[in-house]
mmCIF file of C-alpha atoms in Angstrom:
data_model
loop_
_atom_site.group_PDB
_atom_site.id
_atom_site.type_symbol
_atom_site.label_atom_id
_atom_site.label_comp_id
_atom_site.label_asym_id
_atom_site.label_seq_id
_atom_site.Cartn_x
_atom_site.Cartn_y
_atom_site.Cartn_z
ATOM 1 C CA MET A 158 -12.608 -22.643 -17.161
ATOM 2 C CA THR A 159 -10.158 -21.574 -14.454
ATOM 3 C CA ALA A 160 -7.136 -18.978 -14.494
ATOM 4 C CA THR A 161 -3.743 -21.014 -14.781
ATOM 5 C CA ALA A 162 -1.677 -17.787 -13.263
ATOM 6 C CA PRO A 163 0.521 -18.284 -10.284
ATOM 7 C CA ILE A 164 -0.812 -17.588 -6.775
ATOM 8 C CA THR A 165 1.712 -18.118 -4.752
ATOM 9 C CA GLN A 166 4.533 -15.938 -4.427
ATOM 10 C CA ASP A 167 7.865 -17.132 -6.062
ATOM 11 C CA VAL A 168 10.680 -14.246 -5.880
ATOM 12 C CA LEU A 169 12.578 -12.835 -2.997
ATOM 13 C CA THR A 170 13.217 -9.509 -2.129
ATOM 14 C CA LEU A 171 16.378 -8.193 -3.652
ATOM 15 C CA PRO A 172 19.330 -7.928 -0.980
ATOM 16 C CA ARG A 173 19.794 -4.601 0.557
ATOM 17 C CA LYS A 174 23.067 -3.564 -1.879
ATOM 18 C CA PRO A 175 25.108 -0.619 -0.298
ATOM 19 C CA ALA A 176 25.095 2.275 -2.293
ATOM 20 C CA GLU A 177 27.957 3.097 -4.622
ATOM 21 C CA GLY A 178 30.991 3.144 -2.255
ATOM 22 C CA GLY A 179 29.458 0.999 0.236
ATOM 23 C CA LEU A 180 27.330 3.624 1.678
ATOM 24 C CA THR A 181 24.355 2.183 3.838
ATOM 25 C CA ASN A 182 20.684 3.970 3.169
ATOM 26 C CA ILE A 183 19.179 4.791 6.380
ATOM 27 C CA VAL A 184 15.766 5.067 5.003
ATOM 28 C CA GLY A 185 13.623 1.932 5.534
ATOM 29 C CA LEU A 186 15.759 0.837 8.766
ATOM 30 C CA THR A 187 14.191 0.372 12.085
ATOM 31 C CA ARG A 188 15.045 1.979 15.023
ATOM 32 C CA GLU A 189 16.704 -0.964 16.081
ATOM 33 C CA GLN A 190 18.655 -1.785 12.816
ATOM 34 C CA LEU A 191 19.605 1.718 12.700
ATOM 35 C CA GLN A 192 21.114 1.416 16.172
ATOM 36 C CA ALA A 193 23.415 -1.082 15.389
ATOM 37 C CA ALA A 194 24.314 0.300 12.220
ATOM 38 C CA LEU A 195 25.226 3.268 13.931
ATOM 39 C CA ILE A 196 27.351 1.222 16.540
ATOM 40 C CA ALA A 197 29.188 -0.438 13.771
ATOM 41 C CA ALA A 198 29.877 2.573 12.208
ATOM 42 C CA GLY A 199 31.688 3.847 15.241
ATOM 43 C CA THR A 200 29.344 5.282 17.752
ATOM 44 C CA PRO A 201 30.099 4.921 21.332
ATOM 45 C CA GLU A 202 27.645 2.255 22.596
ATOM 46 C CA ARG A 203 27.096 4.491 25.310
ATOM 47 C CA GLN A 204 25.871 7.474 23.028
ATOM 48 C CA ALA A 205 24.102 5.196 20.284
ATOM 49 C CA LYS A 206 20.615 5.423 21.724
ATOM 50 C CA MET A 207 21.032 9.271 21.806
ATOM 51 C CA ARG A 208 22.695 9.617 18.357
ATOM 52 C CA LEU A 209 19.785 7.563 17.184
ATOM 53 C CA GLY A 210 17.157 9.722 18.002
ATOM 54 C CA GLN A 211 18.919 12.485 16.792
ATOM 55 C CA VAL A 212 19.438 11.187 13.403
ATOM 56 C CA TRP A 213 15.836 9.493 13.500
ATOM 57 C CA GLN A 214 14.119 13.151 13.910
ATOM 58 C CA TRP A 215 16.320 14.780 11.185
ATOM 59 C CA VAL A 216 15.538 12.312 8.704
ATOM 60 C CA TYR A 217 11.755 11.744 9.319
ATOM 61 C CA HIS A 218 10.396 14.384 11.020
ATOM 62 C CA TRP A 219 12.812 17.464 9.177
ATOM 63 C CA GLY A 220 13.053 15.436 5.923
ATOM 64 C CA VAL A 221 17.089 16.304 5.953
ATOM 65 C CA ARG A 222 18.909 14.492 3.621
ATOM 66 C CA ASP A 223 22.272 15.842 4.393
ATOM 67 C CA PHE A 224 24.274 14.914 7.422
ATOM 68 C CA ALA A 225 26.232 18.915 7.129
ATOM 69 C CA GLN A 226 22.399 20.289 7.825
ATOM 70 C CA MET A 227 22.407 17.887 11.284
ATOM 71 C CA THR A 228 23.512 21.003 13.308
ATOM 72 C CA ASN A 229 22.979 19.924 16.960
ATOM 73 C CA LEU A 230 25.803 17.050 16.202
ATOM 74 C CA ALA A 231 29.432 17.744 16.351
ATOM 75 C CA LYS A 232 31.169 18.224 13.144
ATOM 76 C CA ASP A 233 33.309 15.140 13.322
ATOM 77 C CA TYR A 234 30.399 12.743 13.932
ATOM 78 C CA ARG A 235 28.623 14.464 10.777
ATOM 79 C CA ALA A 236 31.467 13.524 8.837
ATOM 80 C CA LEU A 237 31.438 10.097 10.547
ATOM 81 C CA LEU A 238 27.978 9.659 9.168
ATOM 82 C CA ALA A 239 28.556 11.118 5.349
ATOM 83 C CA GLU A 240 31.756 8.449 5.833
ATOM 84 C CA HIS A 241 29.164 5.082 6.165
ATOM 85 C CA PHE A 242 25.665 6.601 5.258
ATOM 86 C CA THR A 243 23.570 7.821 2.766
ATOM 87 C CA ILE A 244 19.744 9.100 2.791
ATOM 88 C CA ALA A 245 18.625 8.400 -0.247
ATOM 89 C CA LEU A 246 14.932 7.916 -1.755
ATOM 90 C CA PRO A 247 13.558 6.191 -5.005
ATOM 91 C CA GLU A 248 13.926 8.720 -8.153
ATOM 92 C CA VAL A 249 10.507 10.291 -9.466
ATOM 93 C CA VAL A 250 10.386 9.565 -13.299
ATOM 94 C CA SER A 251 7.564 11.704 -13.870
ATOM 95 C CA ARG A 252 4.460 13.149 -12.165
ATOM 96 C CA GLN A 253 1.122 13.667 -13.516
ATOM 97 C CA ILE A 254 -1.894 15.433 -11.915
ATOM 98 C CA SER A 255 -5.716 14.745 -12.282
ATOM 99 C CA SER A 256 -8.113 17.100 -13.522
ATOM 100 C CA ASP A 257 -9.434 16.455 -9.884
ATOM 101 C CA GLY A 258 -5.906 17.152 -8.102
ATOM 102 C CA THR A 259 -4.806 13.220 -7.522
ATOM 103 C CA ARG A 260 -1.176 13.039 -8.373
ATOM 104 C CA LYS A 261 0.340 9.827 -10.056
ATOM 105 C CA TYR A 262 3.719 9.208 -9.388
ATOM 106 C CA LEU A 263 6.009 7.212 -11.651
ATOM 107 C CA VAL A 264 8.961 6.183 -9.291
ATOM 108 C CA ARG A 265 11.885 4.567 -10.241
ATOM 109 C CA ILE A 266 14.083 1.967 -7.712
ATOM 110 C CA ALA A 267 16.975 -0.198 -7.442
ATOM 111 C CA GLY A 268 18.034 -2.259 -10.773
ATOM 112 C CA GLY A 269 15.860 0.176 -12.823
ATOM 113 C CA HIS A 270 12.508 -1.185 -12.083
ATOM 114 C CA GLU A 271 9.546 1.024 -12.038
ATOM 115 C CA VAL A 272 6.310 1.079 -9.801
ATOM 116 C CA GLU A 273 3.688 3.766 -9.515
ATOM 117 C CA THR A 274 2.379 5.880 -6.238
ATOM 118 C CA VAL A 275 -0.746 7.692 -6.330
ATOM 119 C CA TYR A 276 -2.015 10.801 -3.834
ATOM 120 C CA ILE A 277 -5.465 11.468 -3.649
ATOM 121 C CA PRO A 278 -6.501 14.874 -1.912
ATOM 122 C CA GLU A 279 -9.926 15.180 -0.375
ATOM 123 C CA GLU A 280 -11.949 16.881 2.143
ATOM 124 C CA GLY A 281 -10.015 17.179 5.111
ATOM 125 C CA ARG A 282 -7.704 14.432 4.620
ATOM 126 C CA GLY A 283 -5.191 13.086 1.974
ATOM 127 C CA THR A 284 -4.729 9.463 0.996
ATOM 128 C CA LEU A 285 -1.125 8.062 -0.392
ATOM 129 C CA CYS A 286 -1.658 4.881 -2.199
ATOM 130 C CA VAL A 287 1.967 3.085 -2.168
ATOM 131 C CA SER A 288 3.052 -0.244 -3.923
ATOM 132 C CA SER A 289 4.499 -2.869 -2.156
ATOM 133 C CA GLN A 290 6.156 -5.173 -5.146
ATOM 134 C CA VAL A 291 6.893 -4.179 -8.585
ATOM 135 C CA GLY A 292 4.431 -5.980 -10.754
ATOM 136 C CA CYS A 293 1.838 -8.801 -9.217
ATOM 137 C CA THR A 294 1.707 -12.566 -8.988
ATOM 138 C CA LEU A 295 -1.962 -12.357 -8.502
ATOM 139 C CA THR A 296 -3.411 -11.469 -11.671
ATOM 140 C CA CYS A 297 -7.046 -10.720 -10.482
ATOM 141 C CA SER A 298 -8.438 -10.736 -13.981
ATOM 142 C CA PHE A 299 -10.199 -7.206 -13.377
ATOM 143 C CA CYS A 300 -6.639 -5.363 -12.315
ATOM 144 C CA HIS A 301 -4.482 -3.351 -14.485
ATOM 145 C CA THR A 302 -1.576 -4.480 -12.251
ATOM 146 C CA GLY A 303 -2.490 -8.072 -12.653
ATOM 147 C CA THR A 304 -1.631 -8.065 -16.270
ATOM 148 C CA GLN A 305 2.228 -7.126 -15.469
ATOM 149 C CA LYS A 306 4.367 -10.332 -14.556
ATOM 150 C CA LEU A 307 5.652 -10.117 -10.706
ATOM 151 C CA VAL A 308 9.852 -8.943 -10.411
ATOM 152 C CA ARG A 309 10.481 -8.431 -7.164
ATOM 153 C CA ASN A 310 9.609 -7.067 -3.795
ATOM 154 C CA LEU A 311 10.032 -3.598 -2.595
ATOM 155 C CA THR A 312 12.414 -3.124 0.197
ATOM 156 C CA PRO A 313 11.436 -1.257 3.175
ATOM 157 C CA GLY A 314 13.261 1.983 2.178
ATOM 158 C CA GLU A 315 11.823 1.874 -1.249
ATOM 159 C CA ILE A 316 8.104 1.544 0.665
ATOM 160 C CA VAL A 317 9.117 4.248 3.316
ATOM 161 C CA GLY A 318 10.879 6.281 0.590
ATOM 162 C CA GLN A 319 7.382 6.418 -1.541
ATOM 163 C CA LEU A 320 5.959 8.315 1.351
ATOM 164 C CA MET A 321 9.123 10.568 1.932
ATOM 165 C CA LEU A 322 9.248 11.578 -2.184
ATOM 166 C CA VAL A 323 5.938 12.845 -1.787
ATOM 167 C CA ARG A 324 5.923 14.930 1.235
ATOM 168 C CA ASP A 325 8.995 16.530 -0.411
ATOM 169 C CA ASP A 326 6.723 17.246 -3.786
ATOM 170 C CA LEU A 327 3.653 18.534 -1.607
ATOM 171 C CA GLY A 328 5.981 20.384 0.518
ATOM 172 C CA GLU A 329 5.031 19.083 3.591
ATOM 173 C CA TRP A 330 8.094 18.779 5.897
ATOM 174 C CA PRO A 331 8.001 21.280 8.616
ATOM 175 C CA GLU A 332 10.064 24.563 8.558
ATOM 176 C CA ARG A 333 12.743 24.695 11.469
ATOM 177 C CA GLY A 334 11.785 27.796 13.632
ATOM 178 C CA ALA A 335 8.193 28.388 12.079
ATOM 179 C CA PRO A 336 5.174 27.972 14.279
ATOM 180 C CA LYS A 337 4.205 24.221 14.470
ATOM 181 C CA ASP A 338 1.182 23.240 11.713
ATOM 182 C CA GLU A 339 -0.751 20.543 12.455
ATOM 183 C CA THR A 340 -2.016 20.324 8.712
ATOM 184 C CA ARG A 341 -1.260 16.995 7.399
ATOM 185 C CA LEU A 342 -1.397 16.720 3.605
ATOM 186 C CA VAL A 343 -0.720 13.366 3.786
ATOM 187 C CA SER A 344 -3.159 12.232 6.569
ATOM 188 C CA ASN A 345 -3.554 8.485 5.645
ATOM 189 C CA LEU A 346 -1.701 5.779 4.061
ATOM 190 C CA VAL A 347 -3.010 2.806 2.019
ATOM 191 C CA LEU A 348 -0.932 -0.257 1.071
ATOM 192 C CA MET A 349 -2.875 -0.590 -2.213
ATOM 193 C CA GLY A 350 -0.832 0.065 -5.011
ATOM 194 C CA MET A 351 0.995 -2.462 -7.346
ATOM 195 C CA GLY A 352 1.565 -5.959 -5.665
ATOM 196 C CA GLU A 353 0.250 -8.004 -2.509
ATOM 197 C CA PRO A 354 1.547 -6.686 0.405
ATOM 198 C CA LEU A 355 1.392 -9.681 2.587
ATOM 199 C CA TYR A 356 3.885 -11.691 -0.365
ATOM 200 C CA ASN A 357 6.328 -9.173 1.025
ATOM 201 C CA PHE A 358 5.356 -9.313 4.586
ATOM 202 C CA GLU A 359 8.736 -8.577 6.694
ATOM 203 C CA ASN A 360 9.359 -5.869 4.255
ATOM 204 C CA VAL A 361 5.710 -4.212 4.549
ATOM 205 C CA ARG A 362 5.886 -4.452 8.505
ATOM 206 C CA ASP A 363 9.459 -2.877 8.856
ATOM 207 C CA ALA A 364 8.329 -0.132 6.379
ATOM 208 C CA MET A 365 5.293 0.387 8.765
ATOM 209 C CA LYS A 366 7.203 0.484 11.827
ATOM 210 C CA VAL A 367 9.081 3.369 10.336
ATOM 211 C CA VAL A 368 5.947 5.385 9.579
ATOM 212 C CA MET A 369 4.233 4.593 12.544
ATOM 213 C CA ASP A 370 7.082 6.019 14.826
ATOM 214 C CA GLY A 371 5.956 9.080 16.946
ATOM 215 C CA GLU A 372 8.986 10.499 16.487
ATOM 216 C CA GLY A 373 9.153 10.751 12.829
ATOM 217 C CA LEU A 374 6.620 10.432 10.166
ATOM 218 C CA THR A 375 4.309 9.684 12.788
ATOM 219 C CA LEU A 376 1.454 8.221 10.792
ATOM 220 C CA SER A 377 -0.990 6.313 13.461
ATOM 221 C CA ARG A 378 -1.831 2.953 12.730
ATOM 222 C CA ARG A 379 -5.490 3.281 12.372
ATOM 223 C CA ARG A 380 -4.334 5.698 9.497
ATOM 224 C CA ILE A 381 -2.812 3.070 7.707
ATOM 225 C CA THR A 382 -5.063 0.651 5.904
ATOM 226 C CA LEU A 383 -3.337 -2.489 4.472
ATOM 227 C CA SER A 384 -5.592 -4.075 1.346
ATOM 228 C CA THR A 385 -4.626 -7.923 0.906
ATOM 229 C CA SER A 386 -6.371 -10.415 -1.828
ATOM 230 C CA GLY A 387 -6.389 -12.892 1.012
ATOM 231 C CA VAL A 388 -3.187 -14.449 2.003
ATOM 232 C CA VAL A 389 -5.000 -16.312 4.667
ATOM 233 C CA PRO A 390 -1.636 -17.331 6.796
ATOM 234 C CA GLU A 391 -0.303 -13.965 7.390
ATOM 235 C CA ILE A 392 -3.372 -11.905 8.093
ATOM 236 C CA ALA A 393 -2.968 -13.002 12.015
ATOM 237 C CA ARG A 394 0.561 -12.018 11.851
ATOM 238 C CA THR A 395 -0.518 -8.434 10.528
ATOM 239 C CA ALA A 396 -2.928 -8.138 13.392
ATOM 240 C CA GLU A 397 0.205 -9.377 15.817
ATOM 241 C CA GLU A 398 2.879 -7.506 14.363
ATOM 242 C CA ILE A 399 1.533 -4.626 12.465
ATOM 243 C CA GLY A 400 -2.010 -3.802 13.996
ATOM 244 C CA CYS A 401 -3.309 -1.402 11.120
ATOM 245 C CA GLN A 402 -6.660 -1.238 9.685
ATOM 246 C CA LEU A 403 -7.531 -4.316 7.280
ATOM 247 C CA ALA A 404 -9.017 -4.375 3.801
ATOM 248 C CA VAL A 405 -10.209 -7.404 1.824
ATOM 249 C CA SER A 406 -10.514 -7.658 -1.957
ATOM 250 C CA PHE A 407 -13.465 -9.672 -1.754
ATOM 251 C CA HIS A 408 -15.477 -9.127 -5.360
ATOM 252 C CA ALA A 409 -17.433 -11.848 -5.627
ATOM 253 C CA THR A 410 -20.134 -14.353 -3.142
ATOM 254 C CA THR A 411 -19.093 -17.421 -4.582
ATOM 255 C CA ASP A 412 -16.031 -19.654 -5.278
ATOM 256 C CA ALA A 413 -17.022 -20.032 -8.897
ATOM 257 C CA VAL A 414 -16.983 -16.490 -9.494
ATOM 258 C CA ARG A 415 -14.225 -15.528 -6.925
ATOM 259 C CA ASP A 416 -11.910 -18.043 -8.459
ATOM 260 C CA ILE A 417 -11.664 -15.916 -11.714
ATOM 261 C CA LEU A 418 -11.428 -12.545 -10.379
ATOM 262 C CA VAL A 419 -9.043 -13.312 -7.691
ATOM 263 C CA PRO A 420 -7.293 -16.517 -8.571
ATOM 264 C CA ILE A 421 -5.809 -16.696 -4.979
ATOM 265 C CA ASN A 422 -9.378 -17.715 -3.997
ATOM 266 C CA ARG A 423 -8.265 -21.061 -5.305
ATOM 267 C CA LYS A 424 -5.589 -21.747 -2.441
ATOM 268 C CA TRP A 425 -7.883 -20.356 0.556
ATOM 269 C CA ASN A 426 -11.300 -19.891 -0.439
ATOM 270 C CA ILE A 427 -14.336 -17.665 0.765
ATOM 271 C CA ARG A 428 -15.028 -19.757 3.815
ATOM 272 C CA THR A 429 -11.142 -20.232 4.649
ATOM 273 C CA LEU A 430 -10.620 -16.325 4.109
ATOM 274 C CA LEU A 431 -13.672 -15.537 6.435
ATOM 275 C CA ASP A 432 -12.779 -17.988 8.954
ATOM 276 C CA ALA A 433 -9.283 -15.761 9.142
ATOM 277 C CA LEU A 434 -10.979 -12.656 9.428
ATOM 278 C CA ARG A 435 -13.137 -12.905 12.268
ATOM 279 C CA ASP A 436 -10.346 -12.538 14.671
ATOM 280 C CA TYR A 437 -8.633 -9.737 13.022
ATOM 281 C CA PRO A 438 -10.556 -6.499 14.767
ATOM 282 C CA ARG A 439 -9.906 -8.399 18.372
ATOM 283 C CA LEU A 440 -6.713 -8.885 17.514
ATOM 284 C CA SER A 441 -5.633 -5.927 16.028
ATOM 285 C CA ASN A 442 -7.954 -3.417 18.210
ATOM 286 C CA SER A 443 -9.234 -2.286 14.630
ATOM 287 C CA GLU A 444 -12.931 -1.342 14.672
ATOM 288 C CA ARG A 445 -13.877 -3.001 11.375
ATOM 289 C CA ILE A 446 -12.524 -4.599 8.253
ATOM 290 C CA THR A 447 -13.185 -3.204 4.859
ATOM 291 C CA PHE A 448 -14.266 -5.164 2.091
ATOM 292 C CA GLU A 449 -13.370 -4.212 -1.059
ATOM 293 C CA TYR A 450 -16.148 -4.977 -3.882
ATOM 294 C CA VAL A 451 -15.780 -3.808 -7.354
ATOM 295 C CA MET A 452 -18.922 -3.837 -9.128
ATOM 296 C CA LEU A 453 -18.423 -5.262 -12.819
ATOM 297 C CA ASP A 454 -21.284 -5.458 -14.906
ATOM 298 C CA GLY A 455 -23.262 -8.629 -14.958
ATOM 299 C CA ILE A 456 -20.915 -10.645 -13.257
ATOM 300 C CA ASN A 457 -21.334 -9.958 -9.598
ATOM 301 C CA ASP A 458 -23.589 -7.403 -9.198
ATOM 302 C CA SER A 459 -27.175 -8.844 -8.829
ATOM 303 C CA ASP A 460 -29.260 -8.410 -5.906
ATOM 304 C CA ALA A 461 -28.802 -12.164 -5.349
ATOM 305 C CA ASP A 462 -25.046 -11.348 -4.614
ATOM 306 C CA ALA A 463 -25.691 -8.324 -2.755
ATOM 307 C CA ARG A 464 -27.577 -10.657 -0.302
ATOM 308 C CA ARG A 465 -25.396 -13.351 -0.322
ATOM 309 C CA LEU A 466 -22.532 -10.673 0.841
ATOM 310 C CA VAL A 467 -24.797 -9.847 3.692
ATOM 311 C CA LYS A 468 -25.118 -13.502 5.081
ATOM 312 C CA LEU A 469 -21.212 -13.870 4.455
ATOM 313 C CA ILE A 470 -19.923 -11.507 6.406
ATOM 314 C CA ALA A 471 -22.537 -11.529 9.351
ATOM 315 C CA GLY A 472 -20.903 -11.422 12.532
ATOM 316 C CA ILE A 473 -18.015 -9.500 11.235
ATOM 317 C CA PRO A 474 -17.371 -5.876 12.053
ATOM 318 C CA ALA A 475 -17.513 -4.504 8.902
ATOM 319 C CA LYS A 476 -18.080 -1.862 6.148
ATOM 320 C CA ILE A 477 -18.344 -2.516 2.435
ATOM 321 C CA ASN A 478 -16.381 -0.102 0.354
ATOM 322 C CA LEU A 479 -18.541 -0.315 -3.423
ATOM 323 C CA ILE A 480 -15.883 0.235 -6.401
ATOM 324 C CA PRO A 481 -17.338 0.962 -9.884
ATOM 325 C CA PHE A 482 -15.166 -0.960 -12.126
ATOM 326 C CA ASN A 483 -12.103 1.406 -13.520
ATOM 327 C CA GLU A 484 -11.984 0.207 -17.227
ATOM 328 C CA TRP A 485 -8.575 0.162 -18.828
ATOM 329 C CA PRO A 486 -7.671 -0.392 -22.364
ATOM 330 C CA GLY A 487 -8.556 -3.946 -23.273
ATOM 331 C CA ALA A 488 -10.254 -4.801 -20.077
ATOM 332 C CA PRO A 489 -12.695 -8.252 -20.061
ATOM 333 C CA TYR A 490 -15.060 -6.578 -17.987
ATOM 334 C CA ARG A 491 -17.415 -3.061 -17.871
ATOM 335 C CA ARG A 492 -18.713 -0.786 -15.177
ATOM 336 C CA SER A 493 -22.086 -1.614 -13.835
ATOM 337 C CA THR A 494 -24.536 1.096 -14.184
ATOM 338 C CA PRO A 495 -25.313 3.331 -11.279
ATOM 339 C CA GLU A 496 -28.935 2.367 -11.185
ATOM 340 C CA ARG A 497 -27.459 -1.345 -10.293
ATOM 341 C CA ILE A 498 -24.588 -0.289 -8.077
ATOM 342 C CA ALA A 499 -27.199 2.116 -6.149
ATOM 343 C CA ALA A 500 -29.613 -0.872 -5.909
ATOM 344 C CA PHE A 501 -26.954 -3.316 -4.537
ATOM 345 C CA ALA A 502 -25.502 -0.591 -2.281
ATOM 346 C CA ASP A 503 -29.279 -0.182 -0.747
ATOM 347 C CA ILE A 504 -29.870 -4.081 0.398
ATOM 348 C CA ILE A 505 -26.409 -3.682 2.087
ATOM 349 C CA TYR A 506 -27.094 -0.848 3.911
ATOM 350 C CA LYS A 507 -30.591 -2.034 4.963
ATOM 351 C CA ALA A 508 -28.926 -4.712 6.451
ATOM 352 C CA GLY A 509 -27.034 -2.226 8.769
ATOM 353 C CA TYR A 510 -23.834 -2.074 6.703
ATOM 354 C CA ALA A 511 -22.105 1.308 5.548
ATOM 355 C CA SER A 512 -21.998 0.681 1.763
ATOM 356 C CA PRO A 513 -20.148 3.744 0.601
ATOM 357 C CA ILE A 514 -19.812 4.081 -3.318
ATOM 358 C CA ARG A 515 -16.382 5.184 -4.001
ATOM 359 C CA THR A 516 -16.097 8.117 -6.288
ATOM 360 C CA PRO A 517 -13.400 7.211 -9.118
ATOM 361 C CA ARG A 518 -10.711 9.082 -8.892
ATOM 362 C CA GLY A 519 -7.690 10.225 -11.324
ATOM 363 C CA GLU A 520 -9.125 8.221 -14.180
ATOM 364 C CA ASP A 521 -8.019 10.568 -16.750
ATOM 365 C CA ILE A 522 -4.625 10.033 -15.882
ATOM 366 C CA MET A 523 -4.688 5.968 -15.232
ATOM 367 C CA ALA A 524 -4.708 6.425 -11.623
ATOM 368 C CA ALA A 525 -7.580 4.816 -10.294
ATOM 369 C CA CYS A 526 -8.132 1.854 -8.418
ATOM 370 C CA GLY A 527 -6.717 -1.361 -10.407
ATOM 371 C CA GLN A 528 -5.361 0.699 -13.169
ATOM 372 C CA LEU A 529 -1.657 1.163 -11.959
ATOM 373 C CA LYS A 530 0.519 -0.030 -14.149
ATOM 374 C CA SER A 531 4.508 0.892 -14.841
ATOM 375 C CA ALA A 532 5.493 2.324 -17.711
ATOM 376 C CA THR A 533 7.830 -0.275 -18.655
ATOM 377 C CA GLU A 534 4.896 -2.376 -19.331
ATOM 378 C CA ARG A 535 2.607 0.096 -21.391
ATOM 379 C CA ALA A 536 2.317 -2.224 -24.867
ATOM 380 C CA ARG A 537 -1.669 -3.028 -24.300
ATOM 381 C CA LYS A 538 -2.681 -6.308 -24.785
ATOM 382 C CA SER A 539 -6.100 -7.279 -27.269
ATOM 383 C CA ARG A 540 -9.354 -8.038 -24.739
ATOM 384 C CA ALA A 541 -9.116 -11.634 -26.353
ATOM 385 C CA GLU A 542 -5.737 -11.960 -25.282
ATOM 386 C CA ILE A 543 -6.323 -10.598 -21.507
ATOM 387 C CA ALA A 544 -9.777 -12.817 -21.508
ATOM 388 C CA ALA A 545 -7.789 -16.003 -22.382
ATOM 389 C CA GLU A 546 -5.090 -15.313 -19.731
ATOM 390 C CA THR A 547 -7.532 -14.916 -17.096
ATOM 391 C CA GLY A 548 -9.651 -17.944 -17.910
ATOM 392 C CA LEU A 549 -12.710 -15.961 -18.913
#
């Protein structure tokens, strides 16, 4: 049996609608776009580059949302900015904090749609998991987000806005006049939330340009990881136009199993995907590719699977993240036993690859990997319904 859900992108991003009153939201505009917008609003061209730098620093370094507070700008120029622009973030509908410190935010974007964003504090680092789509078109059968229909792509501002609103919540914006604090609560960003980032490529790329800019949010490309299920035509573009770290939702060592777990495999199979991945570290100057592998009891966790995995990725600089399956209500799978996961990891490790076993985080608030699901779609489906939909 094979899954019948769509495996190609079938919606476009909603056009960026000006806010009420025709104001343009600055958040998410690239430097080039913002400079053009400032000129269109009446900024003299000879001043545009300087004004761009000033506004950019106020918005992205200091986290200021009110033009009146941009004190190195003349009052009449602040008035001009307020007349044409706004600095708006998505709305936080709810925030849940797990017993392990993980924070999950339900975030409302334009049109009333909702996505989820997760902050994971760890020793020496803090990782923010952001969403790139409302829902997802890929219907990976082990993923809770995959049980939602895809509604639309997020805009660059809605992607960047997730980072900014979490920095708001954590109180991470620098304080003017205070000694510089090098501590970063959000030190890493992963595009592993709701959606397939490479089916929203241009918006994700533009959002990452803003996030990586050295005079604002300043997260380097080595601290950003994009996770894809294997949209092969966009992988080389990701290397060339974003250059961040790459993670691949791999999860199986045969096409027969991956066709069900990750249905996009029927469009670009394992061999095609691996051929595209071999050039990525060289093209992007990345050190290695991360292969994500969710451990499903009796499905993909045998010693034979581990040995096949090692053979498949031979020659690719890689590490393998083993992810104990995060069970959700109605899920058609069970988590592999700790003993089975350890045996699998040992085979990979002895073959010369790092094989960390990811510690599940935020399970008590449904914030763990593969569990993100908008509150607008809380109705639980029965295990049988989900199994029927995924072709199991």
